[in-house]
């Protein structure tokens, strides 16, 4: 038995500024477009669904953006989150690599999502917003916004992908325990939902559909705004608190990562950990290999196209340039529900296209195996999403065993799996399969991409 | 909105010694008896099921007992656990009281049980034990021992009360994820289990039956020992790390408690928090009111008899002098499964009989209401067991609002409710009832107490 080492930052070192990678990009991001005019969207257009504080962050190119004190106050309940040296895992793998992981499962809702939920609820609160709508897949984001709404006294309405609503009643119970209202999507509460149900009465929903419903409701009600849990610049910005803390904690450990690894659905937990390191590299600092890990059944970065696409199914959102499998693509029902999104954050996509981020895909069986291997030595059951990062970290540590290199590996353990035990039960019982997507479905969805000059 | 204040101890302040209240008792504990001879049990008799390291602690009267370094190493993954000032709860209650809570839900298995599981697994490991048997009700103890077994490389066999085995598949999945083996009790793997099944084929089990099965198996196999998750002196001793940390953290907050509150099933989380404060009082320090909170459907301290009784149903254990409802009593199926035990720790019982601990009981509906009230302001969903402590803390804070007293209240939030969301769903849906026990069943069980001169 060897020591598990935990690096805890004093609260005084909780970051006061977020890091905005837009300040250091070698080429600027492609603008977000109004789908009707194909012109860049204006702040005024976005104000229909977002508070101004968030829109300013979305378009800012300032390197440092101040974290409001009330956000830091709520964060202090669980932040700075611990950084661990995975010594027992290293020993089990017989690797010369040093493996560190940042553990975001310590938040009240068990994942990194709470970081941005608190920030977004705050900006809505100071602008007098009464209600926020959102979508959720696996439920991590919905429960985080429900928590933040409870803290700031804002009503929360969550459109939950119907298959998750039915299969994950306990995530729903968590949202309802915090006082949020939860609706299975597609629903008959919106035109978008009714349109889907008219065509597919048995639809089990998708993130793309749930986003359409939440956006529609916000656009129609002046006292209601919409919040997104990933993909957009401001969400990734809020998550940089993860990497900024990790940098200071690695300093305590006298280490700097050769590899930074995170799982990617919309991209926010990966970006939150990786961008501060990548930014340091872009400003002339040490080079890091940043590895975005996606499920092989929804491989936007590794198999998608870098093109303008809608963020939702009903085409109510602006157009973003991103790696996408097509907004009409519905991924198969694998267990990492938080990674079932057709697109990828524009910033992550842009940096991948520039060759500054590597992407790779793993299937769910090898990820659950890695998750259990991790749990049995490190004691934490990873969320199915996070098992993708675990899988890649173990893979790289095994490579080090072969080459003898003592690399420093840092990965994001973005959440615990306490609400995902059915998936582990199914895996342990041999009931899980390696799902794959249908090539022809992606081809069809990509054929439907909007034409942008 | 006001600040949530978290008091974190540096790892350097992780206690190096446990506090043994046996050193400071005004009268010694009644001895544990061999049921056949009615004479005090010997260490040799206990060695059939327990490792020597644990037996020494069970009978020790040394005030300070050293925590082995390998135990502290594993603990450091989550300890020192945070102490919170519940400012948002205080504000919601409009109380002049200061409310602090020690949060044990940060452990890998989400409760204080991991503290003793790691210690017990360690003592078994150094004595070459290959396998440990145990029982579990709600699953907090079983999953904690499963975790500890995975860390130290010991096989874990858990007899899980059948009703929980069926109703809480995710707690079972957690144990199995850590590599433990889980059997629904009563089972046909032991004579105790077979005897119960012969008489009651549909028995849904009880902690008393599961203990009989686990003890029987350990007694019959030389490479196998038994571990208990509460009740006994050594378990309470291991949990004193909670109170010892809390004392230092309250010093940081420049506070000392007027009231110390914990829920009581077997008594270990309550004792773990309260004993260091109670010991200080017994040595002439400040007086604290220590309040043990039990479910009104299993009220051993408030309605039981202080007498010698068996710890299990099949009468395989020694006799302990404790508050008991009778070892034949099977509590109704309320949701705080960890509090469904017929007896109470001898140390807690003794101190209650001496008037040094107050006891009170609440029913489950008011406890779930308090748990939700807490979750909506503090962001943490308490385990059903822990809602009993929350209920009492709120009750006392409300009294302070009436009297205007600014008392300092400290309670143990012994675990989170991530694996208990069905209970919250049932509560939110209005499906829960206030269960009560049947007076005549307790009378019958008490009539069956063993005769001790």
Coordinates of C-alpha atoms in Angstrom, one line a residue, chain B residues 39 66 80 97 107 119 130 143 185 188 193 214 259 275 311:
Chain B
X39 CA -19.2 -14.4 33.3
X66 CA -2.8 5.9 18.4
X80 CA -10.1 16.1 7.7
X97 CA -28.4 30.5 17.0
X107 CA -16.0 9.9 2.2
X119 CA -9.3 0.9 10.7
X130 CA -8.1 -13.4 4.3
X143 CA -20.2 -0.4 1.1
X185 CA -30.2 -12.3 4.5
X188 CA -29.4 -20.6 3.2
X193 CA -30.4 -18.2 8.1
X214 CA -22.1 -13.0 9.5
X259 CA -25.5 21.5 22.0
X275 CA -17.6 11.9 23.0
X311 CA -26.7 -8.1 19.8

